[in-house]
Coordinates of C-alpha atoms in Angstrom, one line a residue:
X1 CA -83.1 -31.7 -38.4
X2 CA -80.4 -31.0 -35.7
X3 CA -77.7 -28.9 -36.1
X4 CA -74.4 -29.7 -35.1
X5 CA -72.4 -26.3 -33.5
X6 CA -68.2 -26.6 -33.5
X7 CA -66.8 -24.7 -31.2
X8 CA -63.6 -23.0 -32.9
X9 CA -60.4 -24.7 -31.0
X10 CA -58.6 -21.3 -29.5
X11 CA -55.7 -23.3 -28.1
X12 CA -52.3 -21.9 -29.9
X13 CA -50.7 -24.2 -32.1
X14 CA -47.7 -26.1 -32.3
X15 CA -46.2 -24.4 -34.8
X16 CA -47.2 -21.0 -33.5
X17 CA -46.0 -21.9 -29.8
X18 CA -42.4 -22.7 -31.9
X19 CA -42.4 -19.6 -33.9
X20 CA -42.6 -17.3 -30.5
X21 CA -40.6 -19.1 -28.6
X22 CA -37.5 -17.4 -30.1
X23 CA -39.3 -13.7 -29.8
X24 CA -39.5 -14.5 -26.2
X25 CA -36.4 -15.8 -25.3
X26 CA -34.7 -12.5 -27.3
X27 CA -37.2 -10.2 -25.0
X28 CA -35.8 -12.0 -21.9
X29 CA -32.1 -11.6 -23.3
X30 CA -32.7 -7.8 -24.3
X31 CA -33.8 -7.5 -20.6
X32 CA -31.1 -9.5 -19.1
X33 CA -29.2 -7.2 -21.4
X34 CA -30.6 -3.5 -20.1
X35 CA -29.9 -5.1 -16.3
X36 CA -26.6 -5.6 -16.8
X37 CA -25.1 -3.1 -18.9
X38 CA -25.2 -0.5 -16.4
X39 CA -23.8 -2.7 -13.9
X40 CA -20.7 -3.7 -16.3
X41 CA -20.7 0.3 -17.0
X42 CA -20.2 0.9 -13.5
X43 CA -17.6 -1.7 -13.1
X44 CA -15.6 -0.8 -15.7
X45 CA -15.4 2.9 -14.1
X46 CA -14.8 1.7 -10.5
X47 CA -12.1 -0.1 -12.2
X48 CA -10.5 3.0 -14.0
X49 CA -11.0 4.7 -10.4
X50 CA -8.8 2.3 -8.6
X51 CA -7.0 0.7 -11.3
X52 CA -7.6 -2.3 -10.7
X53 CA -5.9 -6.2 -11.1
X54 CA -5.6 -7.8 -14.4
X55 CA -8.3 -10.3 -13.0
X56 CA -10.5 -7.2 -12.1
X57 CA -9.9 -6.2 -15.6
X58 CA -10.8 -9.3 -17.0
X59 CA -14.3 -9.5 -15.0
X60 CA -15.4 -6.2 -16.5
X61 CA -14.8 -6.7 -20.1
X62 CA -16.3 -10.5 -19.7
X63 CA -19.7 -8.9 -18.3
X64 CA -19.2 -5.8 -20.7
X65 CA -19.5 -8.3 -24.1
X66 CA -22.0 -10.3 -22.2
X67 CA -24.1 -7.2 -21.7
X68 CA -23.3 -6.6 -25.4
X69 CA -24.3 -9.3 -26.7
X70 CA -28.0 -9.8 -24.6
X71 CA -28.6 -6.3 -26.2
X72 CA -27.8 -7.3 -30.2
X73 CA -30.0 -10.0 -31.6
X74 CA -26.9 -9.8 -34.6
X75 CA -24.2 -10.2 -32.3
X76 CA -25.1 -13.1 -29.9
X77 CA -21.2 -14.3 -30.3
X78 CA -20.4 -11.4 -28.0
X79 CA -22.3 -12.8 -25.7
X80 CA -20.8 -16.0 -25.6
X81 CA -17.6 -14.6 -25.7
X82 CA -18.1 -12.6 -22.4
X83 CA -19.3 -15.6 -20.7
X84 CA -16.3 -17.5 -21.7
X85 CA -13.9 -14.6 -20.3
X86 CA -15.9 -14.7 -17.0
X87 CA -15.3 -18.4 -16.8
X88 CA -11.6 -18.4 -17.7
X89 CA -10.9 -15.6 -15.5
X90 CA -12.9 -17.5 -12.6
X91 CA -11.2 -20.6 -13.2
X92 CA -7.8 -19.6 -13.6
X93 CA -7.8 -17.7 -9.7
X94 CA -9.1 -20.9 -8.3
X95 CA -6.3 -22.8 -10.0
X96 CA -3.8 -20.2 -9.2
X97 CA -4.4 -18.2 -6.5
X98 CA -2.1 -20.3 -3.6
X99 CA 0.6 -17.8 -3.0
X100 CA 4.4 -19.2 -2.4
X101 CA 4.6 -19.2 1.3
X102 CA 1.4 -17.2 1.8
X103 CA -1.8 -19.9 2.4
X104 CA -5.7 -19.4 3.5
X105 CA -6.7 -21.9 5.4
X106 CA -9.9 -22.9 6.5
X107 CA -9.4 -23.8 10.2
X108 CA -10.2 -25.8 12.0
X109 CA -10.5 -28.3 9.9
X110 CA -7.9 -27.9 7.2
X111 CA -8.4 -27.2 3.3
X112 CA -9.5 -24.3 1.4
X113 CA -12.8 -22.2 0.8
X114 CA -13.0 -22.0 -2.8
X115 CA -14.8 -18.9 -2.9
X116 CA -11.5 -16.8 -1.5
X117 CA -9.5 -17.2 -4.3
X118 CA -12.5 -15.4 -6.8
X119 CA -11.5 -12.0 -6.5
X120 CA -8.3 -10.5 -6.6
X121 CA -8.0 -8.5 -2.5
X122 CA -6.0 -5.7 -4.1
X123 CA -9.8 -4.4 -6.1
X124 CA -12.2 -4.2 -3.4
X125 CA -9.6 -3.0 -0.6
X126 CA -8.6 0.0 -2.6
X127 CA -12.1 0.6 -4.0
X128 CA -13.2 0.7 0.3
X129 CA -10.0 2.9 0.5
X130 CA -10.6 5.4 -2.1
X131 CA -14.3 5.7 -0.5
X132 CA -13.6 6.0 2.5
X133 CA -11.8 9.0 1.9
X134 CA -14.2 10.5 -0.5
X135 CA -16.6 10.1 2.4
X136 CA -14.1 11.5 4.9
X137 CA -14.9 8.3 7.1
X138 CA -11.3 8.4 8.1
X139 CA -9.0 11.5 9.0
X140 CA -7.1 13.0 6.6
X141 CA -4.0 13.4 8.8
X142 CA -3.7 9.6 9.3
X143 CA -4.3 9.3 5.5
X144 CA -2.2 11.4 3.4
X145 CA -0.5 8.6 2.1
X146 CA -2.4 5.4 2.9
X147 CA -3.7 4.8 -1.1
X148 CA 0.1 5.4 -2.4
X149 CA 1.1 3.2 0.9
X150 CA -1.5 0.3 0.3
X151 CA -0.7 0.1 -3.8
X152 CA 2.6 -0.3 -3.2
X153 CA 2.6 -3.2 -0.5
X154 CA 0.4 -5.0 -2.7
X155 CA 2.6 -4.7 -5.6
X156 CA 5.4 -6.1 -3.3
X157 CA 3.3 -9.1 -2.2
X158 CA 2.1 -9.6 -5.9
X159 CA 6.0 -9.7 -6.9
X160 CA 6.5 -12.4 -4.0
X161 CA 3.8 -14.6 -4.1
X162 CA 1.6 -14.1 -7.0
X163 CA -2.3 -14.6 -7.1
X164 CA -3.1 -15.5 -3.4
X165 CA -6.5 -15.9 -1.8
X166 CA -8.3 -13.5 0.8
X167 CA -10.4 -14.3 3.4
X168 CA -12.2 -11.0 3.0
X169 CA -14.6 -12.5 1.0
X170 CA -15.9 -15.2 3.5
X171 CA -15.7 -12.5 5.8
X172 CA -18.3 -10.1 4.2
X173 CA -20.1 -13.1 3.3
X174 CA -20.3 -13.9 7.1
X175 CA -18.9 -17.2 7.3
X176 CA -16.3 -16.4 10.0
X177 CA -17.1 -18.3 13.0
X178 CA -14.5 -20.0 16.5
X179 CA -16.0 -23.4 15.0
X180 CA -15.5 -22.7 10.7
X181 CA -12.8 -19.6 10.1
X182 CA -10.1 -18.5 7.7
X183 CA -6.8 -18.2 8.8
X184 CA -3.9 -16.4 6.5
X185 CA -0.5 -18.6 7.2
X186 CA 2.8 -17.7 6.3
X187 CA 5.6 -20.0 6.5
X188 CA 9.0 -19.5 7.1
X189 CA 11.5 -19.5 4.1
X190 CA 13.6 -22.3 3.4
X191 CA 12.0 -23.8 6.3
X192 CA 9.7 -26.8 6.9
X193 CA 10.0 -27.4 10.4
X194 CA 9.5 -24.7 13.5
X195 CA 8.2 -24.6 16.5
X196 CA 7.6 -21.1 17.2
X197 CA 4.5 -18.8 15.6
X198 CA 3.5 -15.1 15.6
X199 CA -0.2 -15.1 16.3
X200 CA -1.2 -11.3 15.0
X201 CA -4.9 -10.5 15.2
X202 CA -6.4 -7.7 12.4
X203 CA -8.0 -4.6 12.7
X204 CA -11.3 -2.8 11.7
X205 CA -12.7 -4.0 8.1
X206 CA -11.6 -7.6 8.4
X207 CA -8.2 -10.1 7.4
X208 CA -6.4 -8.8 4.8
X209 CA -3.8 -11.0 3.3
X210 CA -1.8 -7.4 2.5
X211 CA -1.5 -6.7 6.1
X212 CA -0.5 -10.5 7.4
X213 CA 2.5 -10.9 4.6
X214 CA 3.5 -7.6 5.8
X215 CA 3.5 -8.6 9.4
X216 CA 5.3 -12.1 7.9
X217 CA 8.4 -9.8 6.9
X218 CA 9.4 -9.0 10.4
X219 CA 8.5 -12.6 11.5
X220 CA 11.2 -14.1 9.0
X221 CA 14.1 -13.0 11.2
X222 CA 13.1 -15.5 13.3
X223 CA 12.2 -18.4 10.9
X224 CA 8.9 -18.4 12.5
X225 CA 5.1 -19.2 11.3
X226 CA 2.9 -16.4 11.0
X227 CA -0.9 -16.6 11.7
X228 CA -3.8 -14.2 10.9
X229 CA -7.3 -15.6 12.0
X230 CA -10.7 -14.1 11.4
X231 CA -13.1 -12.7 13.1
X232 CA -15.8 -10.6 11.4
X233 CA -15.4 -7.1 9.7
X234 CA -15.6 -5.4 13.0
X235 CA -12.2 -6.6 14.6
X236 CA -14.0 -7.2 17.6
X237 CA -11.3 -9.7 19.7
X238 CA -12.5 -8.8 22.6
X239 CA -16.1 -10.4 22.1
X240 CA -16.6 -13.9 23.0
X241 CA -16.1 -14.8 19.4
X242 CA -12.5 -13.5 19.4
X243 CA -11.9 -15.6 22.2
X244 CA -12.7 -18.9 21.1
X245 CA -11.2 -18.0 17.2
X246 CA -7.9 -17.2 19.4
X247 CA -8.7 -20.9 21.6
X248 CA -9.1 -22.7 18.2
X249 CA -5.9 -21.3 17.1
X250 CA -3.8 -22.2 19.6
X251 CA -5.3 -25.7 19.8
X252 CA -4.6 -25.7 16.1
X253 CA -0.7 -24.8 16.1
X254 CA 0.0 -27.0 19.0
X255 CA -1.2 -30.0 17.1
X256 CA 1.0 -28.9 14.2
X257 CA 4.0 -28.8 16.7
X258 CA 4.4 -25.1 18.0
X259 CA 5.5 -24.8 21.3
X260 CA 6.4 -21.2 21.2
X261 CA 4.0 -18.4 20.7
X262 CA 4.0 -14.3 20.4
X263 CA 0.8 -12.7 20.3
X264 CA 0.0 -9.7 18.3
X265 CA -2.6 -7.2 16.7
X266 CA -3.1 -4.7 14.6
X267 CA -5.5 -1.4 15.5
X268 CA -8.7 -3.3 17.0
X269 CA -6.4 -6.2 16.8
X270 CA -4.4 -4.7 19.2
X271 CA -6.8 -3.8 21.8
X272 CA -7.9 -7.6 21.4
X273 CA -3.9 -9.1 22.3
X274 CA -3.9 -6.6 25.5
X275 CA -7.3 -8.0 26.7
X276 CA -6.6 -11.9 25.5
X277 CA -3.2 -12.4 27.0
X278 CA -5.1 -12.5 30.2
X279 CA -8.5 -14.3 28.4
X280 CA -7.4 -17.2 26.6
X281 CA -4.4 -19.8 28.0
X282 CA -2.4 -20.7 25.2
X283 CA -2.6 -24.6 26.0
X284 CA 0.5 -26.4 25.8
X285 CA 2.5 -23.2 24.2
X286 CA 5.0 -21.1 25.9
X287 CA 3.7 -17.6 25.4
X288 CA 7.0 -15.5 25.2
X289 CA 5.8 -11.7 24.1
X290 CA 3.2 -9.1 23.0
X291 CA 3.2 -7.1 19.6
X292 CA 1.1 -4.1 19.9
X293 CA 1.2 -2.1 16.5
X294 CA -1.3 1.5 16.0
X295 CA -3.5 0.2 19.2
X296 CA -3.5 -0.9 23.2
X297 CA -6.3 -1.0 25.3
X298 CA -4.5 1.2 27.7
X299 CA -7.3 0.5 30.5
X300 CA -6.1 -3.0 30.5
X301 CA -3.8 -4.7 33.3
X302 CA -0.1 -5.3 32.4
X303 CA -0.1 -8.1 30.1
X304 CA 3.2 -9.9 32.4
X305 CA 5.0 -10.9 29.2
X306 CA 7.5 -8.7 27.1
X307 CA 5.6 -5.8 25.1
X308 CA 6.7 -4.1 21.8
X309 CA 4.6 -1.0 21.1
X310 CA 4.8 0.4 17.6
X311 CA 2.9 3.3 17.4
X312 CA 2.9 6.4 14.0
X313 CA 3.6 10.0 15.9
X314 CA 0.4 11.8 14.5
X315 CA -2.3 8.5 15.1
X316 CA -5.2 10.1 15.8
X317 CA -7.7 7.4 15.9
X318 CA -5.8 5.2 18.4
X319 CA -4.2 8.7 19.9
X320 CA -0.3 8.5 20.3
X321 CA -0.8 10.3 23.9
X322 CA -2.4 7.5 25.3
X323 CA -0.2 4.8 23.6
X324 CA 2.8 6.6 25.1
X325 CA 0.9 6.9 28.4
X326 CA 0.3 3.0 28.6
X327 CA 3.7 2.0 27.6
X328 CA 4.7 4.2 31.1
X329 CA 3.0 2.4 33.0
X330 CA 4.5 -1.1 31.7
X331 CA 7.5 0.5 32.8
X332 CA 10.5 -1.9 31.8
X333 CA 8.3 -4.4 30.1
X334 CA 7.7 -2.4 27.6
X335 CA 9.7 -1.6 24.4
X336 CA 8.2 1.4 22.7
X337 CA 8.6 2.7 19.0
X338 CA 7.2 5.5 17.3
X339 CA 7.4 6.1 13.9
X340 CA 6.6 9.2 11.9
X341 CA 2.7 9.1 10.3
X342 CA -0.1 8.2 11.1
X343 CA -2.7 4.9 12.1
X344 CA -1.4 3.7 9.1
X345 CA 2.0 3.5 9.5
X346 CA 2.5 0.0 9.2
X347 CA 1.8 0.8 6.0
X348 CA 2.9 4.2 5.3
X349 CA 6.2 3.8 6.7
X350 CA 6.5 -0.1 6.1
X351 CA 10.6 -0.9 6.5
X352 CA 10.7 1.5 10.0
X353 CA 7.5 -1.0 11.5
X354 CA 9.4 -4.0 9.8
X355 CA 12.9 -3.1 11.4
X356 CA 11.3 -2.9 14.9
X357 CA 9.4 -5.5 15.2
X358 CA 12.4 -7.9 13.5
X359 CA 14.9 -6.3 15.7
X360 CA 12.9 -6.8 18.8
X361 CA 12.4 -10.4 17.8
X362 CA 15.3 -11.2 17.0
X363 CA 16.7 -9.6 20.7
X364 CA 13.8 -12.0 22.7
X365 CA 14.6 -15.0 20.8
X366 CA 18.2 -14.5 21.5
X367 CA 17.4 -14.0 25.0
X368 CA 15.4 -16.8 25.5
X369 CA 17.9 -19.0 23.1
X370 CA 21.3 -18.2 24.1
X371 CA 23.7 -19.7 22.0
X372 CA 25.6 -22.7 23.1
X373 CA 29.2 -22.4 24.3
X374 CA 32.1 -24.7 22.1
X375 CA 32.8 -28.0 24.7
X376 CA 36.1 -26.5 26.7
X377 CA 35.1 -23.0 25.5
X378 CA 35.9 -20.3 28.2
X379 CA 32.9 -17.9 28.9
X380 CA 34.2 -14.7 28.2
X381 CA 33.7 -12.6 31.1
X382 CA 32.1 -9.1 30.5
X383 CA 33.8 -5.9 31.5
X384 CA 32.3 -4.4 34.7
X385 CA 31.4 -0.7 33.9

């Protein structure tokens, strides 16, 4: 008689696939969990380092409880909790984080990149100060009071204009192109309509909104726009990129109704306003002066327009010999201003930049606008001296 033969049925269960499915998913939290609490740990001390925004603040204790709670099976609220913080931090810069006269724009085309308004500009721009200088990538004597310098302006535009966006982020992400780039504008105060601009290029390390509402404080004399495009962390203007950014700008503001245009630059900004004013045509704009601040390239030809030159005494990395040698050669073209510091003293010495370039400004527009004489008015005649 046959004998039948069962073959034992090794295939888990049901009910046994159910009870480990909860083991596994707390294994894949506890790991989760081990990843991230060093990099929450690490935040929070960068953040103690630089002292950072209230946002910054509120990102590192949202990913410090979420750390918490993928480490403790008991305290999975903790969890939840971070994760909460992340998003209501998240969500309340993309709601917020417009400025009152300061915009980012993404231009051409108009709008917003979403992705700007994230992270507060003040963390990560002293976090690359502070190691830059702990690396000794830049020279002390430009630097002695750059961090103190760099706090303070941002307290003055967070006073002014609140949460604002940066385009730093795009930047470093490398989505700065002629054809898709971030532009930092600034309008005029109590202001809608104007036909002039001040075009002002940035340096080394990429578009800072710090450094553009800093550059807006001189422009307001004037009740101008002002206008910071991006190129990529380099600065580089004077590559074909910068070029066509510069074009696209232009074409941008005349379509908006400028007619009237300075040109200006920061550092490697600068050296890319001497090179351009000859490069790129401003297209249907009258081009009426150069700003030059810590930067020339002094190989360049005379740029044929009116030239201010502001320049800090001890600059080593764009060396105040040579500035002062180029503005010679411009001859009466030129207006020249040196302050005391260093490459940074836009921002170390912030009111004496601001009061030179306003006060230049304010002498070409009056020059190129002189103001109307009363119908039957007599001209008053000048002494001869």
């Amino acid at each position: 008689m046959a004998q039948s033969l069962t073959v034992p049925d090794t295939r888990p269960s049901l009910a046994s696939s159910a009870k480990d499915a909860p083991g596994g998913r707390a294994r894949l939290a506890f790991a989760g969990g081990l990843v991230l609490a060093p990099v929450a740990l690490g935040l929070w001390a960068l953040a103690v380092w630089v002292g950072a925004s209230v946002s910054g603040w509120g990102y590192v204790a949202g990913l410090l409880l979420l750390s918490a709670g993928l480490l403790s099976r008991s305290r999975r609220w903790l969890g939840r909790a971070g994760l909460a913080l992340l998003l209501l931090v998240g969500s309340t810069r993309l709601v917020l984080a417009r400025g009152t006269h300061l915009d980012t724009l993404h231009l051409p085309a108009g709008g917003h990149r979403w992705v700007n308004r994230l992270v507060d500009e003040r963390d990560g721009t002293l976090l690359a100060a502070h190691v830059l200088l702990l690396t000794r990538r830049l020279p002390r004597s430009d630097t002695r009071e750059f961090v103190r310098a760099l706090e303070a302006a941002f307290e003055r535009m967070g006073a002014e204009e609140g949460l604002v966006a940066t385009p730093a982020i795009a930047t470093y992400l490398g989505l700065q192109s002629p054809e898709s780039f971030d532009a930092l504008v600034v309008s005029p105060e109590g202001q809608e309509k104007t036909d002039t601009a001040v075009v002002f290029l940035h340096g080394f390390a990429g578009n800072f909104a710090v450094y553009c509402w800093q550059m807006a404080q001189a422009v307001r004399s004037i009740s101008a726009l002002t206008v910071c495009p991006s190129v990529g962390p380099a600065g580089d203007w004077w590559a074909p990129q910068g070029a066509r950014t510069l074009e696209a700008t232009y074409a941008w503001l005349a379509a908006r109704g400028i007619r009237r245009v300075y040109l200006g630059g920061l550092s490697n900004g600068a050296v890319g306003a001497t090179l351009l004013v000859h490069r790129v045509a401003p297209a249907g704009l009258e081009l009426l002066g150069l700003i030059l601040v810590a930067g020339a390239e002094t190989a360049a030809a005379a740029p044929g327009v009116p030239t201010l030159m502001v320049q800090g005494r001890t600059d080593t990395m764009m060396p105040t010999a040579s500035m002062r040698a180029f503005s010679r050669r411009l001859g009466g073209g030129a207006t020249y201003v040196e302050t005391e510091g260093g490459h940074f003293a836009f921002l170390d010495h912030a009111e004496e930049c601001r009061s030179a370039i306003s006060t230049w400004l304010l002498q070409r527009e009056r020059a190129a606008r002189p103001p109307l004489q009363p119908q039957g008015a007599t001209p008053r005649r000048r002494d001869a001296r």
